[in-house]
Coordinates of C-alpha atoms in Angstrom, one line a residue:
M1 CA 15.7 -1.5 -7.8
S2 CA 14.4 -4.6 -6.0
S3 CA 11.8 -5.2 -3.3
D4 CA 14.7 -5.2 -0.8
T5 CA 15.2 -1.5 -1.6
V6 CA 11.6 -0.7 -0.7
A7 CA 11.9 -2.8 2.5
D8 CA 15.1 -1.0 3.5
H9 CA 13.5 2.4 2.9
Y10 CA 10.4 1.7 5.0
N11 CA 12.4 0.0 7.7
S12 CA 14.5 3.1 8.0
V13 CA 11.8 5.8 8.0
R14 CA 11.8 7.4 11.4
Q15 CA 8.8 7.0 13.7
E16 CA 6.8 10.2 14.4
D17 CA 4.6 10.9 17.4
I18 CA 1.2 12.4 17.0
V19 CA 2.5 15.9 17.7
G20 CA 5.2 15.5 15.0
R21 CA 2.6 14.5 12.5
A22 CA 0.3 17.5 13.3
D23 CA 3.3 19.8 12.7
S24 CA 4.1 18.3 9.4
R25 CA 3.3 20.3 6.2
I26 CA 1.6 17.2 4.8
F27 CA -0.8 16.8 7.8
Y28 CA -3.8 17.6 5.7
M29 CA -2.7 15.4 2.8
R30 CA -2.4 12.5 5.3
N31 CA -5.9 13.3 6.5
L32 CA -7.2 13.3 2.9
N33 CA -5.5 9.9 2.2
N34 CA -6.9 8.4 5.4
W35 CA -10.4 9.7 4.4
M36 CA -10.1 8.1 1.0
K37 CA -9.1 4.8 2.5
S38 CA -11.8 4.9 5.1
E39 CA -14.4 5.5 2.4
L40 CA -13.1 2.6 0.3
I41 CA -13.0 0.3 3.2
Q42 CA -16.5 1.2 4.4
E43 CA -18.1 1.1 1.0
S44 CA -16.6 -2.3 0.1
S45 CA -17.3 -3.9 3.5
S46 CA -20.8 -2.6 4.0
S47 CA -22.3 -5.4 1.9
L48 CA -20.2 -8.1 3.6
L49 CA -21.0 -9.8 6.9
R50 CA -17.9 -10.0 9.1
P51 CA -15.5 -10.2 6.2
R52 CA -12.2 -12.0 6.2
V53 CA -9.5 -9.5 5.0
L54 CA -6.1 -9.6 3.4
D55 CA -4.1 -6.4 3.7
L56 CA -1.2 -6.4 1.2
A57 CA 1.7 -4.1 2.0
C58 CA 0.1 -3.2 5.3
G59 CA 3.0 -1.0 6.5
K60 CA 2.8 -0.1 10.1
G61 CA -0.9 -1.1 10.4
G62 CA -2.3 2.4 10.0
D63 CA -5.6 1.0 8.7
L64 CA -6.2 -1.2 11.8
R65 CA -8.8 1.1 13.3
K66 CA -10.5 1.4 9.9
W67 CA -10.9 -2.4 9.9
K68 CA -12.3 -2.3 13.4
V69 CA -15.0 0.2 12.3
A70 CA -15.7 -2.1 9.3
N71 CA -16.5 -4.9 11.8
I72 CA -14.3 -7.6 10.2
E73 CA -13.9 -11.1 11.4
S74 CA -10.2 -11.5 10.8
I75 CA -7.3 -10.0 8.9
V76 CA -4.0 -11.2 7.4
M77 CA -1.4 -8.4 7.2
A78 CA 1.5 -8.9 4.9
D79 CA 4.5 -6.7 4.2
V80 CA 8.1 -6.9 2.9
A81 CA 9.5 -4.6 5.6
K82 CA 10.0 -6.4 8.9
V83 CA 10.2 -3.3 11.0
S84 CA 7.0 -1.9 9.6
L85 CA 5.3 -5.3 10.2
H86 CA 6.5 -5.4 13.8
H87 CA 5.0 -2.0 14.4
A88 CA 1.7 -3.2 12.9
E89 CA 1.7 -6.2 15.2
E90 CA 2.5 -4.0 18.3
R91 CA -0.3 -1.6 17.3
Y92 CA -2.7 -4.6 17.1
K93 CA -1.6 -5.8 20.5
Q94 CA -2.2 -2.4 22.0
M95 CA -5.7 -2.4 20.5
L96 CA -6.3 -5.8 22.1
Q97 CA -5.5 -4.5 25.5
R98 CA -7.8 -1.5 25.2
E99 CA -10.8 -3.3 23.7
R100 CA -13.5 -4.4 26.2
Y101 CA -15.1 -6.8 23.7
G102 CA -13.6 -9.2 21.2
L103 CA -11.4 -7.7 18.5
F104 CA -11.0 -9.3 15.1
S105 CA -8.2 -11.9 14.9
A106 CA -5.0 -11.0 13.0
E107 CA -2.1 -12.8 11.4
F108 CA 1.1 -11.0 10.4
V109 CA 3.1 -12.4 7.5
H110 CA 6.6 -11.2 6.4
A111 CA 6.7 -11.8 2.6
D112 CA 7.9 -10.2 -0.6
C113 CA 4.6 -10.3 -2.6
C114 CA 6.5 -9.5 -5.8
K115 CA 8.5 -12.7 -5.6
E116 CA 6.9 -15.2 -3.2
N117 CA 3.7 -17.1 -3.2
L118 CA 1.8 -15.5 -0.3
K119 CA -0.9 -18.3 -0.1
S120 CA 1.7 -20.8 1.1
K121 CA 2.7 -18.6 4.0
I122 CA -0.8 -18.0 5.4
S123 CA -1.8 -20.4 8.1
S124 CA -5.5 -20.5 7.1
H125 CA -6.5 -21.7 3.7
S126 CA -9.9 -20.0 3.7
E127 CA -10.7 -17.5 0.9
F128 CA -10.8 -13.8 1.6
D129 CA -13.9 -11.6 1.2
L130 CA -11.9 -8.5 0.8
V131 CA -8.3 -7.8 -0.3
S132 CA -6.8 -4.3 0.2
C133 CA -3.6 -2.7 -1.1
Q134 CA -3.2 0.9 -0.3
F135 CA -0.5 3.1 -2.0
A136 CA 1.8 0.1 -2.7
L137 CA 0.7 -1.8 -5.9
H138 CA 2.8 0.5 -8.2
Y139 CA 6.1 -0.7 -6.6
S140 CA 5.5 -4.1 -8.2
F141 CA 5.6 -2.5 -11.7
I142 CA 9.4 -2.6 -11.7
D143 CA 9.0 -5.4 -14.2
E144 CA 6.2 -7.6 -15.6
Q145 CA 7.0 -10.7 -13.6
S146 CA 6.9 -8.8 -10.3
A147 CA 3.6 -7.1 -11.2
R148 CA 2.0 -10.4 -12.2
T149 CA 3.2 -12.1 -9.1
F150 CA 1.9 -9.3 -6.9
L151 CA -1.5 -9.3 -8.6
R152 CA -1.7 -13.1 -8.4
N153 CA -1.1 -12.9 -4.6
A154 CA -3.9 -10.3 -4.5
T155 CA -6.5 -12.3 -6.4
E156 CA -5.9 -16.1 -6.0
T157 CA -7.2 -16.3 -2.5
L158 CA -10.2 -13.9 -3.2
R159 CA -13.5 -15.7 -3.1
P160 CA -15.9 -15.3 -6.1
G161 CA -17.8 -12.1 -5.6
G162 CA -15.2 -10.7 -3.2
Y163 CA -13.7 -7.2 -3.5
L164 CA -10.1 -6.1 -4.4
I165 CA -9.7 -2.4 -3.4
G166 CA -6.7 -0.1 -3.5
T167 CA -5.1 3.2 -4.2
L168 CA -2.2 4.1 -6.5
P169 CA -0.6 7.2 -7.9
D170 CA -2.1 8.7 -11.1
A171 CA 0.5 7.6 -13.7
E172 CA -1.0 9.9 -16.4
R173 CA -0.9 12.9 -14.1
I174 CA 2.7 12.2 -13.1
V175 CA 3.8 11.9 -16.7
W176 CA 2.0 15.1 -17.6
S177 CA 3.5 17.0 -14.7
V178 CA 7.1 16.0 -15.3
R179 CA 6.8 16.5 -19.1
E180 CA 5.7 20.1 -18.5
N181 CA 8.7 20.7 -16.2
D182 CA 11.6 19.2 -18.1
G183 CA 11.6 15.9 -16.2
E184 CA 11.1 17.3 -12.6
F185 CA 8.0 18.7 -10.9
R186 CA 8.4 20.5 -7.7
N187 CA 6.3 22.4 -5.2
S188 CA 6.5 23.4 -1.5
V189 CA 5.7 19.9 -0.3
C190 CA 6.8 17.3 -2.9
T191 CA 9.2 16.6 -5.7
I192 CA 8.7 14.2 -8.6
R193 CA 11.7 13.4 -10.8
Y194 CA 11.4 11.0 -13.7
D195 CA 14.5 8.8 -13.9
N196 CA 15.0 8.8 -17.7
K197 CA 13.9 12.0 -19.5
D198 CA 14.7 10.5 -22.9
E199 CA 11.7 8.0 -22.6
L200 CA 9.2 10.6 -21.2
Q201 CA 7.4 10.9 -24.5
S202 CA 6.7 7.1 -24.4
P203 CA 7.3 5.6 -21.0
P204 CA 7.4 1.8 -20.9
L205 CA 4.6 -0.2 -19.4
F206 CA 6.9 -1.7 -16.8
G207 CA 10.0 -0.2 -15.2
A208 CA 9.1 3.4 -15.7
K209 CA 10.9 4.7 -12.6
F210 CA 10.4 8.0 -10.9
H211 CA 11.7 9.5 -7.6
F212 CA 9.1 10.9 -5.2
T213 CA 10.0 13.0 -2.2
L214 CA 7.3 14.1 0.2
D215 CA 8.3 16.5 3.0
S216 CA 11.3 14.4 3.7
Q217 CA 9.1 11.5 4.8
V218 CA 9.1 9.5 1.6
N219 CA 12.1 9.3 -0.7
C220 CA 12.1 6.0 -2.5
P221 CA 12.2 5.0 -6.2
E222 CA 8.7 4.2 -7.4
F223 CA 7.2 3.0 -10.7
L224 CA 4.3 4.1 -12.9
A225 CA 1.4 1.8 -12.9
Y226 CA -1.2 2.6 -15.6
F227 CA -4.7 1.8 -14.3
P228 CA -5.9 0.3 -17.6
L229 CA -2.9 -2.0 -17.6
V230 CA -3.7 -3.0 -14.0
M231 CA -7.2 -3.8 -14.9
Q232 CA -6.0 -6.1 -17.7

């Protein structure tokens, strides 16, 4: 699986209105995820004065309002999926129209952060105070080179003393769940199926593929990313 597969998936995900989201069985899970991200953003930005932010794998810009609350100066939003990035830009333009006072500036960059040097695509060469990657870093663990490239993009423009924040699936919990269920864990909302049951007892550090389905909204191959390995 390549980054193009991820891009194709998120480009094809249907757009839901607010009512549709409220009716979804994963409504409360979405709220929990948003709360976690809000807490991360507020905690990391509270000690920074008008921070410059890089949002890696920004998706449709669902965190834009969180960044407004954090009182940031500017943001660069990067994603491999053009359709998602377009939605993020449109969302930002709508915010600009509604705001009475000056909103933070924003730049939108289409890039495959697993393969390309993001720094060369950003118009400003200033360092970032805060880099955020929410629910996306693990996609880069398809192989070691992709993971290293992604993490380099996340860190090489971060100023000394800046913050790198993010969220990712709990690899150890996923492995435990599928081991206990013969390679496939299932409940009323989600399904997790490990791609190669033969390697479940000792999954590789890179390329450990699993399939995750969440209430028909997400159905894209993903990869385990062990937090201790990410920290290395």
